[in-house]
Amino acid sequence: MKNFFVIIVLCLFISLQAFAGLHVVTTTTELAAIATEMGGVHAEVKSLIKGSQDPHYIEPKPSYASILNKADLFIAMGLSLEIGWVPSLLTQSRNAKIQRGHEGFIEPYQGIRILEIPSGVVDRSGGDIHPEGNPHYLMDPRNGVIVAKNIAQKMAELDPAHGDSYQKNYEIFAETMNHKIGEWQRVLSKHRGLKVVTHHQTFSYFADWLGVRVLDRIENKPGIPPSPGHMVDLIKLIKKESVPLVLLENYYDPKPSQKLAGETGVKVLTLPVSVNGVETVTTYAGLFDYIVTQIVGAQ
Amino acid sequence: MFTARLMVVLFCLCLLFSPTLVLAKKKIPDQSSEGQVLLWKFNQTGNKALIPDISLIGIVSGAYFRDDPATVQWPNPTRTGFNLQAAELGIQSVVDPYIRADVFIHMLEDGLEVEEAFITTLTLPLNLQIRAGKFRARLGRENTQHLDQKHFADYSRLRRYFLGNEGLTDLGAELSVLLPVSWFSELSFDFMQGRNDVSFDSPRKQDFLYVGHWANSFNLTTNLTMQVGVSGAFGNNVTVRKLTQIYAGDLYLRWRPHERRGFKWETEYYYRSLEGAVATAKEGGVTTSMVYQFARRFEAGARFDAIGFPEDAFSQYQVSPILTFVATEFFRLRGQYNFLHTDGAGKKQHEAFLQLMFNMGPHGAHSF
């Protein structure tokens, strides 16, 4: 009986880290998808949240701290997207490597042109704003290539023995993505100037990439549900400008969009904005395949 | 005294083996060196980048008491009319590569009070962590919560009866460890001064307070999380050389399919053995609350507190329904009614609160 107890205790305490490569943890699934392609067989990648969750409003579950405790590299979007839940998890993780400023922490937006950096008086009268700019930069696949390069470089820095492999993975990824970016641009070129209303600012980078015109947003202030007055304004705008589409991120409340559809006849396109946001989207390129196909199909 | 020495030895050992000391000897990468990716840099510039996060949470309430409380009971509402329950100033920052600091100052109607002020190590080996300063003891779950974390306008009768209005907050040091198992399992040991005028307040300088807590958390499904904890506090009370022991069990269930729906069930039990000059009082109590978020901006719930399991000389129960309007993450309004029955008190007590809470600045997330 005593031996049995010892075996049980040993089993509990034997680390589950049988994998010998880099243990990578990301906040979002799109970062995880890119990191998986960069790491290849040398990295095991986990995302803390699901693709169907709004990354602004995550509760820091204790299990996240346990996952971070075993990480060699932690990748977060940054730009205050995860400010409400990541800092306390980093403290709780007790992992020296991935603390902010240490070797295993990265916010991979270096080299990206950040949009919608607020100017003038920056306070919360403007809603739940991000003072450093819009953090949804991965909605432009060209930024995904930059992020992939930054992640691959960081992996090479942490695991120089496989540096060539990470570089090669990046080159394959960049080549594939650049080819697909050309295809998506070609397919959507005839929709340039398409007028849309979106729920949140998630589609700003996407719109900037393809020349889609976001005339207004259902959340006229980020993070705050629309007022009745703003809904009236939106109805007028959609009718006046003959807006054909409302783009709705699939983790947001569908009721305001449905109301707009009921009042104006505008089509509501509910879209995933993260990898695994719907079951069929399992890669970063797959996310754009899905979105582009849906937009083309809606026209 | 043995425990105090043990803590000192453990602290020294941790510092000795800390990998960060090795890290400090490494060459810090040059920001401008080619191919180097220094991506933890912010868009902050100049001295602003070094300013700690400063926040202020104001909690104001309008209250009705059938009979006003005989004594003040801050930070709970304490009189019929207007109450400034607290204005909590938070100053939080990473101090250096090895520690972070969190300071919370309560500005009350009649003065200032340091609610918490502690440092937390970030880089100790073996999954260890030390907190030192003034902090809330990890006894049960509710004692660790600030008022702004609560889904009710006041603290439970359980906490107020066994630990006082302000709870068990004291100067001391804490050693905790994240156990290397596949679920979240955290063991902590608090070594504290022992100043709590309800259960621990020994007049002897050599009497300290010891608190142990073991928390475990499990994801039952993707959206359902359970946390269970057991804890105990041991120290002498105001009667010389007489021991107080408090044992606590806490259970928390959280269901959250998305940000517009959610359910929380928190339950906590305390058992206290308090030795007196003549006899030992053995008392227990429970608090249990359920809160359902039924829309993005609304949540409703109720709390039930009961003292008298087992019963000594005091028996009491309270029922408290609430309705909260969460305008934004930073502003909320809450209505609460308390029905309080105390054995032998004659009249039933009725209380009603309308509480307003606002948050300015970046206030660090509280633990789960």
XYZ file of C-alpha atoms in Angstrom:
667
model
C 0.000 0.000 0.000
C 2.869 2.286 0.903
C 4.577 1.594 -2.444
C 1.342 2.250 -4.273
C 1.074 5.638 -2.590
C 4.663 6.492 -3.512
C 3.998 5.583 -7.151
C 0.888 7.768 -7.222
C 2.785 10.710 -5.744
C 5.644 10.228 -8.203
C 3.205 10.131 -11.088
C 1.707 13.394 -9.914
C 5.026 15.103 -9.572
C 6.622 13.856 -12.754
C 6.454 16.797 -15.032
C 4.211 16.457 -18.029
C 6.876 18.174 -20.087
C 7.937 15.063 -21.967
C 8.334 17.250 -25.040
C 11.965 18.381 -25.284
C 11.573 21.410 -27.581
C 10.318 24.911 -26.945
C 7.138 25.236 -24.906
C 5.295 28.174 -26.401
C 2.145 29.745 -24.959
C 0.162 32.427 -26.760
C -2.808 34.486 -25.705
C -4.809 34.081 -28.930
C -5.339 31.298 -31.413
C -4.062 33.262 -34.417
C -0.749 33.809 -32.625
C -0.735 30.088 -31.799
C -1.386 29.179 -35.425
C 1.539 31.297 -36.634
C 3.825 30.077 -33.831
C 2.946 26.468 -34.685
C 4.042 27.007 -38.272
C 7.248 28.761 -37.165
C 8.119 26.161 -34.524
C 7.385 23.081 -36.621
C 8.536 19.925 -34.847
C 10.723 21.891 -32.434
C 7.944 23.697 -30.576
C 4.793 22.749 -28.741
C 2.295 25.594 -28.870
C -0.764 26.271 -26.707
C -3.212 29.141 -26.846
C -4.715 30.325 -23.555
C -8.043 31.332 -25.067
C -10.327 29.858 -27.682
C -10.964 31.343 -31.103
C -14.572 31.992 -30.176
C -13.689 34.159 -27.165
C -13.399 37.928 -27.064
C -9.774 38.564 -26.036
C -10.710 41.858 -24.364
C -12.782 40.173 -21.640
C -11.047 37.059 -20.400
C -11.100 35.931 -16.797
C -7.637 34.864 -15.623
C -8.356 31.229 -14.746
C -5.818 29.608 -12.401
C -5.201 26.913 -15.025
C -3.713 29.600 -17.275
C -1.080 30.291 -14.608
C -0.219 26.578 -14.552
C 0.189 26.557 -18.344
C 2.372 29.687 -18.222
C 4.461 28.151 -15.469
C 5.855 25.621 -17.967
C 6.397 28.027 -20.885
C 9.741 28.889 -22.448
C 8.178 31.570 -24.612
C 5.025 33.608 -24.054
C 3.559 35.528 -26.990
C 0.904 38.194 -26.409
C -0.706 40.589 -28.881
C 0.110 43.642 -26.738
C -1.212 47.166 -27.338
C -3.286 46.727 -24.151
C -5.476 43.992 -25.692
C -4.770 41.622 -22.793
C -4.048 44.234 -20.109
C -7.085 43.189 -18.083
C -5.945 39.610 -17.514
C -2.340 38.845 -18.485
C -0.349 40.843 -15.860
C -1.826 38.987 -12.875
C -1.261 35.636 -14.622
C 2.398 36.432 -15.239
C 2.891 37.121 -11.536
C 0.986 33.993 -10.576
C 2.941 31.837 -13.037
C 6.191 32.145 -11.034
C 8.038 31.698 -14.329
C 11.078 33.983 -14.439
C 11.678 33.383 -18.151
C 8.426 34.872 -19.415
C 8.093 37.960 -17.225
C 7.773 41.227 -19.126
C 11.239 42.383 -20.147
C 12.758 38.912 -19.853
C 13.954 36.690 -22.685
C 10.838 34.589 -23.087
C 8.277 37.410 -23.425
C 7.322 38.892 -26.762
C 4.644 41.140 -28.227
C 5.419 40.583 -31.908
C 4.087 43.760 -33.494
C 7.475 45.364 -34.136
C 7.619 46.570 -37.739
C 3.844 46.834 -38.130
C 2.111 50.112 -38.980
C -0.274 50.518 -36.062
C -3.629 52.070 -36.931
C -5.998 54.241 -34.922
C -3.549 55.547 -32.330
C -5.701 58.013 -30.378
C -4.529 61.591 -30.273
C -5.507 64.612 -28.233
C -7.028 63.967 -24.826
C -6.935 60.200 -24.265
C -9.355 59.134 -21.555
C -12.265 56.747 -21.172
C -14.859 59.227 -22.352
C -13.940 57.574 -25.637
C -14.854 54.144 -24.275
C -12.449 51.307 -23.565
C -9.779 52.673 -25.866
C -6.295 51.306 -26.500
C -3.886 54.227 -25.986
C -1.165 52.553 -28.074
C -3.459 51.954 -31.071
C -5.680 49.232 -32.523
C -4.430 45.797 -31.387
C -6.237 43.730 -34.069
C -3.265 43.943 -36.436
C -3.428 40.275 -37.406
C -6.584 40.977 -39.415
C -4.229 42.091 -42.191
C -2.361 38.983 -43.449
C 0.599 41.138 -44.496
C 1.061 41.862 -40.792
C 0.861 38.121 -40.142
C 4.026 37.697 -42.214
C 5.831 40.339 -40.127
C 4.632 38.708 -36.913
C 5.827 35.325 -38.171
C 9.280 36.766 -38.811
C 9.449 38.267 -35.318
C 8.341 34.991 -33.732
C 10.788 32.931 -35.775
C 13.636 35.248 -34.760
C 12.659 35.005 -31.105
C 12.510 31.202 -31.327
C 15.975 31.171 -32.905
C 17.231 33.411 -30.120
C 15.901 31.038 -27.455
C 16.809 27.842 -29.305
C 19.816 28.660 -31.505
C 20.445 24.963 -32.235
C 17.339 24.958 -34.447
C 17.669 28.528 -35.699
C 17.967 27.404 -39.329
C 14.816 25.370 -39.043
C 12.805 28.349 -37.715
C 14.196 30.538 -40.498
C 13.233 27.930 -43.097
C 9.739 27.616 -41.636
C 9.368 31.376 -41.842
C 10.469 31.432 -45.470
C 7.950 28.734 -46.414
C 5.200 30.544 -44.498
C 6.050 33.921 -46.067
C 6.089 32.451 -49.574
C 2.743 30.707 -49.102
C 1.143 33.762 -47.509
C 2.447 36.195 -50.131
C 1.014 33.975 -52.841
C -2.339 33.786 -51.053
C -2.363 37.521 -50.296
C -2.103 38.132 -54.035
C -5.005 35.759 -54.645
C -7.233 37.321 -51.972
C -6.475 40.818 -53.281
C -7.343 39.707 -56.799
C -10.612 38.078 -55.725
C -11.694 41.111 -53.709
C -10.368 43.759 -56.100
C -13.799 44.233 -57.638
C -15.205 44.890 -54.160
C -12.790 47.727 -53.469
C -14.696 50.588 -51.909
C -17.318 48.190 -50.487
C -19.290 50.035 -47.814
C -19.749 48.198 -44.538
C -20.741 48.762 -40.937
C -18.856 46.673 -38.367
C -19.587 45.897 -34.731
C -16.163 46.657 -33.197
C -12.848 47.968 -34.549
C -11.669 44.428 -35.280
C -11.904 44.891 -39.061
C -9.901 48.152 -39.293
C -6.725 46.476 -40.568
C -8.703 44.204 -42.894
C -10.491 47.227 -44.359
C -7.238 49.164 -44.679
C -5.692 46.249 -46.594
C -8.503 45.750 -49.112
C -9.864 49.261 -49.436
C -13.162 48.362 -47.753
C -14.916 51.460 -46.390
C -16.074 51.150 -42.784
C -18.703 53.900 -42.616
C -19.486 53.450 -38.939
C -19.461 50.956 -36.101
C -22.251 49.549 -33.975
C -20.058 50.210 -30.934
C -19.521 53.895 -31.563
C -17.238 53.841 -28.508
C -15.141 50.692 -28.055
C -16.469 48.257 -25.483
C -19.743 50.128 -24.923
C -23.045 48.822 -26.293
C -24.742 51.200 -28.745
C -27.188 53.767 -27.440
C -30.713 53.904 -28.974
C -29.761 57.233 -30.582
C -26.739 55.706 -32.275
C -28.853 52.830 -33.589
C -31.230 55.377 -35.169
C -28.243 57.136 -36.750
C -26.961 53.798 -38.098
C -30.332 52.964 -39.637
C -30.373 56.348 -41.371
C -26.776 55.891 -42.564
C -27.359 52.393 -43.936
C -30.444 53.579 -45.856
C -28.791 56.766 -47.154
C -25.557 55.106 -48.254
C -27.174 51.835 -49.356
C -24.741 49.881 -47.187
C -25.024 46.218 -48.247
C -23.197 44.505 -45.359
C -22.803 44.533 -41.610
C -19.706 42.598 -40.544
C -20.238 41.028 -37.117
C -17.415 39.373 -35.167
C -18.889 36.065 -34.072
C -18.281 36.549 -30.339
C -20.299 39.760 -30.114
C -23.965 40.216 -29.269
C -25.921 39.671 -32.523
C -29.008 41.620 -31.381
C -27.966 45.139 -32.552
C -26.986 43.763 -35.979
C -30.250 41.845 -36.230
C -32.133 45.026 -35.389
C -30.332 46.873 -38.196
C -31.150 44.030 -40.580
C -34.799 44.109 -39.540
C -35.074 47.873 -40.025
C -33.091 48.264 -43.237
C -32.765 44.872 -44.908
C -28.953 45.060 -44.690
C -27.257 41.660 -44.757
C -25.438 40.626 -41.581
C -22.316 38.581 -42.168
C -21.208 36.846 -38.981
C -17.517 36.095 -39.288
C -14.808 34.487 -37.202
C -11.914 36.825 -36.471
C -9.651 34.206 -34.912
C -8.310 30.817 -35.890
C -10.769 28.169 -34.589
C -13.409 30.874 -34.411
C -15.391 28.324 -36.429
C -14.521 24.657 -36.699
C -13.391 24.774 -40.308
C -10.805 27.510 -39.752
C -7.719 25.793 -38.378
C -4.862 27.865 -39.827
C -4.024 31.546 -40.149
C -4.364 31.427 -43.946
C -7.596 29.480 -43.508
C -9.057 32.417 -41.574
C -8.712 34.703 -44.586
C -9.843 31.992 -47.001
C -13.047 31.785 -44.970
C -13.606 35.558 -44.612
C -12.895 36.326 -48.281
C -15.161 33.482 -49.461
C -17.970 34.670 -47.212
C -17.716 38.295 -48.371
C -17.656 37.278 -52.029
C -20.626 34.950 -51.449
C -22.599 37.710 -49.747
C -22.389 40.067 -52.746
C 10.393 31.127 16.786
C 11.360 28.022 14.872
C 8.999 29.018 12.068
C 10.493 32.495 11.899
C 13.971 31.071 11.524
C 12.715 28.614 8.930
C 11.277 31.481 6.882
C 14.564 33.404 7.000
C 16.526 30.308 5.925
C 14.096 29.586 3.082
C 14.249 33.185 1.893
C 18.065 33.136 1.859
C 18.103 29.819 0.001
C 15.694 31.139 -2.593
C 17.816 34.218 -3.210
C 20.950 32.086 -3.422
C 19.544 29.831 -6.103
C 17.519 32.415 -7.963
C 18.186 32.129 -11.692
C 17.648 35.856 -12.044
C 20.930 36.536 -10.320
C 22.553 34.509 -13.036
C 20.470 36.372 -15.594
C 21.664 39.669 -14.204
C 25.234 38.742 -15.048
C 24.356 38.077 -18.676
C 24.914 40.744 -21.250
C 21.722 42.697 -21.742
C 21.014 42.668 -25.482
C 21.609 45.930 -27.240
C 18.348 47.389 -28.494
C 19.888 48.495 -31.737
C 21.909 45.381 -32.516
C 21.016 43.893 -35.850
C 18.646 40.984 -35.838
C 17.783 41.451 -32.191
C 14.083 41.473 -31.500
C 13.274 43.539 -28.443
C 9.543 43.425 -28.625
C 8.604 44.127 -25.063
C 9.129 47.831 -25.661
C 6.090 50.066 -25.441
C 5.076 53.179 -27.259
C 5.518 55.015 -23.982
C 8.159 57.706 -24.057
C 10.290 59.563 -21.551
C 9.617 59.429 -17.845
C 5.969 58.422 -18.418
C 7.186 54.917 -19.168
C 8.390 54.591 -15.577
C 5.279 55.859 -13.805
C 3.498 53.073 -11.892
C -0.095 52.189 -12.701
C -2.191 54.527 -10.564
C -5.881 53.883 -10.085
C -8.677 54.989 -7.834
C -11.838 53.050 -7.100
C -14.573 55.023 -5.410
C -17.399 53.217 -3.624
C -20.250 55.377 -2.370
C -23.614 54.180 -1.131
C -26.937 55.418 0.035
C -28.183 53.231 2.881
C -31.267 52.597 4.962
C -31.086 50.787 8.319
C -34.164 50.071 10.364
C -31.862 50.520 13.353
C -28.525 52.163 12.629
C -25.560 49.984 13.687
C -24.339 50.702 17.199
C -20.729 50.961 16.016
C -19.099 51.954 12.750
C -18.566 49.057 10.379
C -16.454 50.479 7.559
C -15.953 49.615 4.741
C -19.505 48.277 4.893
C -22.308 50.871 4.864
C -22.612 52.089 8.422
C -25.407 54.661 8.742
C -28.729 55.642 7.207
C -27.986 58.204 4.530
C -24.842 58.661 2.483
C -21.742 56.538 3.058
C -18.276 56.776 1.544
C -17.444 53.111 1.854
C -13.968 53.563 0.448
C -11.882 55.394 -2.088
C -9.174 52.882 -2.870
C -5.998 54.336 -4.307
C -3.941 51.667 -6.059
C -0.279 52.117 -6.996
C 1.124 49.087 -8.786
C 4.300 48.431 -10.701
C 7.098 46.050 -11.403
C 9.964 47.386 -9.272
C 12.934 45.668 -10.895
C 13.546 42.364 -12.689
C 12.979 40.459 -9.448
C 9.937 41.922 -7.689
C 6.719 43.851 -8.193
C 4.939 46.040 -5.648
C 1.247 46.649 -5.025
C 0.010 49.341 -2.663
C -3.659 49.982 -1.881
C -4.593 52.905 0.321
C -8.116 53.302 1.651
C -9.262 56.875 1.931
C -12.096 56.785 4.411
C -14.319 59.573 5.731
C -12.095 60.114 8.729
C -8.621 59.323 7.517
C -6.269 57.176 5.508
C -5.490 53.529 5.996
C -2.993 51.297 4.260
C -5.178 48.424 3.157
C -2.349 46.481 1.539
C 1.270 47.278 0.670
C 3.416 44.351 -0.355
C 6.095 43.173 -2.714
C 5.859 39.923 -4.665
C 8.843 38.043 -6.024
C 8.707 37.183 -9.715
C 11.691 34.963 -10.276
C 12.281 32.540 -7.434
C 13.185 28.978 -8.423
C 11.203 25.805 -7.674
C 7.889 27.573 -8.353
C 8.238 29.462 -5.099
C 6.949 32.965 -4.461
C 7.276 35.305 -1.509
C 5.043 38.195 -0.569
C 6.113 40.560 2.182
C 4.546 43.652 3.672
C 0.936 44.227 4.694
C -1.527 41.985 2.905
C -4.733 40.028 3.267
C -4.149 36.615 4.778
C -5.105 33.695 2.567
C -7.760 32.418 4.912
C -10.654 31.146 2.847
C -11.645 33.088 -0.239
C -13.611 36.148 0.824
C -10.863 37.437 3.107
C -8.570 37.929 0.117
C -11.119 39.976 -1.814
C -11.242 43.736 -2.059
C -14.699 45.317 -1.815
C -14.676 46.192 -5.539
C -14.272 42.488 -6.383
C -17.419 41.557 -4.553
C -20.807 41.124 -6.140
C -22.438 42.548 -3.025
C -22.438 45.985 -1.401
C -20.965 44.663 1.844
C -18.916 41.794 3.222
C -20.668 38.686 4.496
C -21.766 38.371 8.118
C -19.465 35.362 8.354
C -16.328 37.349 7.638
C -17.441 40.253 9.774
C -18.201 38.037 12.787
C -15.050 35.910 12.739
C -12.478 38.362 11.316
C -13.945 41.833 11.831
C -15.181 44.461 9.388
C -11.806 44.874 7.720
C -10.974 41.180 7.679
C -7.666 39.543 8.490
C -5.158 41.992 6.997
C -1.794 42.165 8.675
C 1.942 42.708 8.364
C 3.965 39.645 7.591
C 5.556 37.425 4.984
C 4.157 34.634 2.848
C 5.833 31.742 1.124
C 3.794 29.973 -1.543
C 4.492 27.279 -4.070
C 2.790 26.143 -7.237
C 2.805 22.363 -7.018
C 4.084 20.516 -10.111
C 0.860 18.727 -10.935
C -1.308 18.860 -14.023
C -3.957 21.096 -12.433
C -3.548 24.414 -10.584
C -2.533 23.618 -7.031
C -1.081 26.295 -4.794
C 0.138 25.884 -1.245
C 0.828 28.963 0.869
C 2.039 29.721 4.346
C 1.572 33.164 5.925
C 3.611 34.256 8.913
C 2.009 37.391 10.341
C 2.197 39.834 13.206
C -1.118 38.673 14.650
C -3.119 41.859 15.039
C -6.829 41.229 14.656
C -9.060 42.514 17.406
C -11.749 39.878 16.860
C -9.880 36.581 16.897
C -6.136 37.223 17.303
C -4.727 40.046 19.354
C -2.255 38.655 21.829
C -0.662 41.173 24.184
C 2.611 39.184 24.173
C 5.212 40.348 21.637
C 6.405 36.821 20.879
C 2.965 35.632 19.719
C 2.543 35.570 15.961
C -0.168 34.352 13.609
C 0.282 31.434 11.200
C -2.028 30.853 8.241
C -1.888 27.979 5.778
C -3.926 27.660 2.597
C -4.170 25.047 -0.141
C -6.066 26.029 -3.287
C -6.876 23.724 -6.202
C -8.573 24.655 -9.427
C -10.038 22.379 -12.084
C -11.570 23.105 -15.473
C -14.564 20.760 -15.366
C -15.559 21.782 -18.885
C -14.306 24.506 -21.205
C -16.681 26.988 -19.617
C -16.983 25.604 -16.093
C -14.215 26.042 -13.528
C -14.155 24.840 -9.934
C -11.828 26.036 -7.213
C -11.648 24.403 -3.798
C -9.537 25.451 -0.874
C -8.838 24.538 2.702
C -7.095 26.791 5.156
C -6.324 27.301 8.818
C -5.196 30.185 11.029
C -3.497 29.682 14.381
C -2.504 32.311 16.925
C -3.024 33.465 20.454
C -5.919 35.710 21.361
C -6.303 38.594 23.775
C -6.446 36.230 26.748
C -2.795 35.573 27.629
C -1.478 32.231 26.329
C -4.855 31.203 24.951
C -5.081 29.874 21.417
C -7.487 30.697 18.618
C -7.814 28.274 15.730
C -9.860 29.003 12.616
C -10.403 26.352 9.954
C -11.963 27.329 6.645
C -13.175 25.559 3.538
C -14.061 27.380 0.346
C -15.698 26.318 -2.899
C -16.108 28.418 -6.022
C -17.888 27.391 -9.203
C -17.737 29.636 -12.232
C -19.620 29.108 -15.492
C -18.944 31.607 -18.257
C -19.858 30.645 -21.818
C -19.249 34.208 -23.082
C -19.092 37.757 -21.790
C -22.883 38.180 -21.835
C -23.743 35.192 -19.638
C -22.255 33.812 -16.482
C -22.916 32.211 -13.156
C -20.923 32.253 -9.918
C -21.453 30.175 -6.814
C -19.212 30.930 -3.851
C -19.476 29.064 -0.558
C -17.311 29.318 2.505
C -17.382 27.714 5.941
C -15.487 28.832 9.067
C -15.009 26.907 12.273
C -13.399 28.727 15.190
C -12.137 27.412 18.510
C -11.368 30.304 20.804
C -9.887 29.482 24.186
C -10.901 31.788 26.998
C -9.803 32.111 30.587
C -12.454 29.617 31.679
C -13.881 27.801 28.672
C -13.357 27.322 24.952
C -15.939 28.767 22.572
C -16.516 26.601 19.507
C -18.469 28.295 16.728
C -18.976 27.952 13.017
C -20.732 29.689 10.163
C -21.320 29.646 6.466
C -21.832 32.073 3.630
C -23.062 31.054 0.212
C -23.906 33.266 -2.728
C -25.108 32.824 -6.280
C -24.917 35.499 -8.949
C -26.300 35.115 -12.454
C -25.340 37.471 -15.265
C -28.395 37.432 -17.515
C -27.385 40.200 -19.930
C -24.218 41.986 -20.841
C -24.946 44.750 -18.343
C -27.077 43.085 -15.671
C -26.579 40.521 -12.960
C -28.824 39.351 -10.149
C -28.174 37.128 -7.189
C -28.525 36.435 -3.515
C -26.357 35.628 -0.533
C -27.188 33.651 2.582
C -25.052 33.995 5.706
C -25.569 31.971 8.864
C -23.605 31.852 12.104
C -24.286 29.072 14.571
C -22.956 25.809 13.087
C -21.942 24.827 15.765
C -23.537 27.360 18.014
C -22.008 28.796 21.153
C -23.547 31.996 22.455
C -24.453 33.685 19.189
C -26.777 32.762 16.355
C -27.608 34.884 13.343
C -28.673 34.619 9.720
C -29.008 37.068 6.861
C -30.535 36.938 3.378
C -29.288 39.475 0.804
C -30.695 39.715 -2.726
C -28.931 42.042 -5.193
C -29.387 43.538 -8.649
C -26.415 45.145 -10.421
C -26.241 47.325 -13.499
C -22.757 47.221 -15.008
C -22.705 50.304 -17.233
C -19.106 49.701 -18.263
C -16.100 47.916 -16.822
C -15.444 51.121 -14.932
C -18.829 52.119 -13.530
C -21.624 50.158 -11.892
C -24.728 50.612 -9.784
C -25.966 48.024 -7.318
C -29.082 47.631 -5.214
C -29.055 45.280 -2.205
C -31.480 44.378 0.546
C -30.458 42.645 3.781
C -32.846 40.798 6.074
C -30.991 40.093 9.306
C -32.206 37.904 12.131
C -30.210 37.664 15.337
C -31.355 35.332 18.110
C -32.329 37.290 21.174
C -32.212 40.648 19.393
C -35.967 41.143 19.486
C -36.554 43.076 16.276
C -35.553 41.891 12.837
C -33.113 44.173 11.059
C -33.871 45.496 7.582
C -31.148 47.145 5.507
C -31.152 48.484 1.946
C -28.258 49.894 -0.083
C -27.857 51.631 -3.401
C -24.178 51.476 -4.189
C -22.233 53.312 -6.870
C -18.738 52.239 -7.865
C -16.345 53.898 -10.290
C -12.825 53.079 -11.379
C -10.284 55.542 -12.727
C -6.989 54.466 -14.201
C -5.419 51.040 -14.750
C -6.327 48.808 -11.806
C -4.581 45.445 -11.995
C -6.764 42.385 -12.422
C -7.615 40.540 -9.242
C -7.005 36.837 -8.923
C -9.718 34.412 -10.049
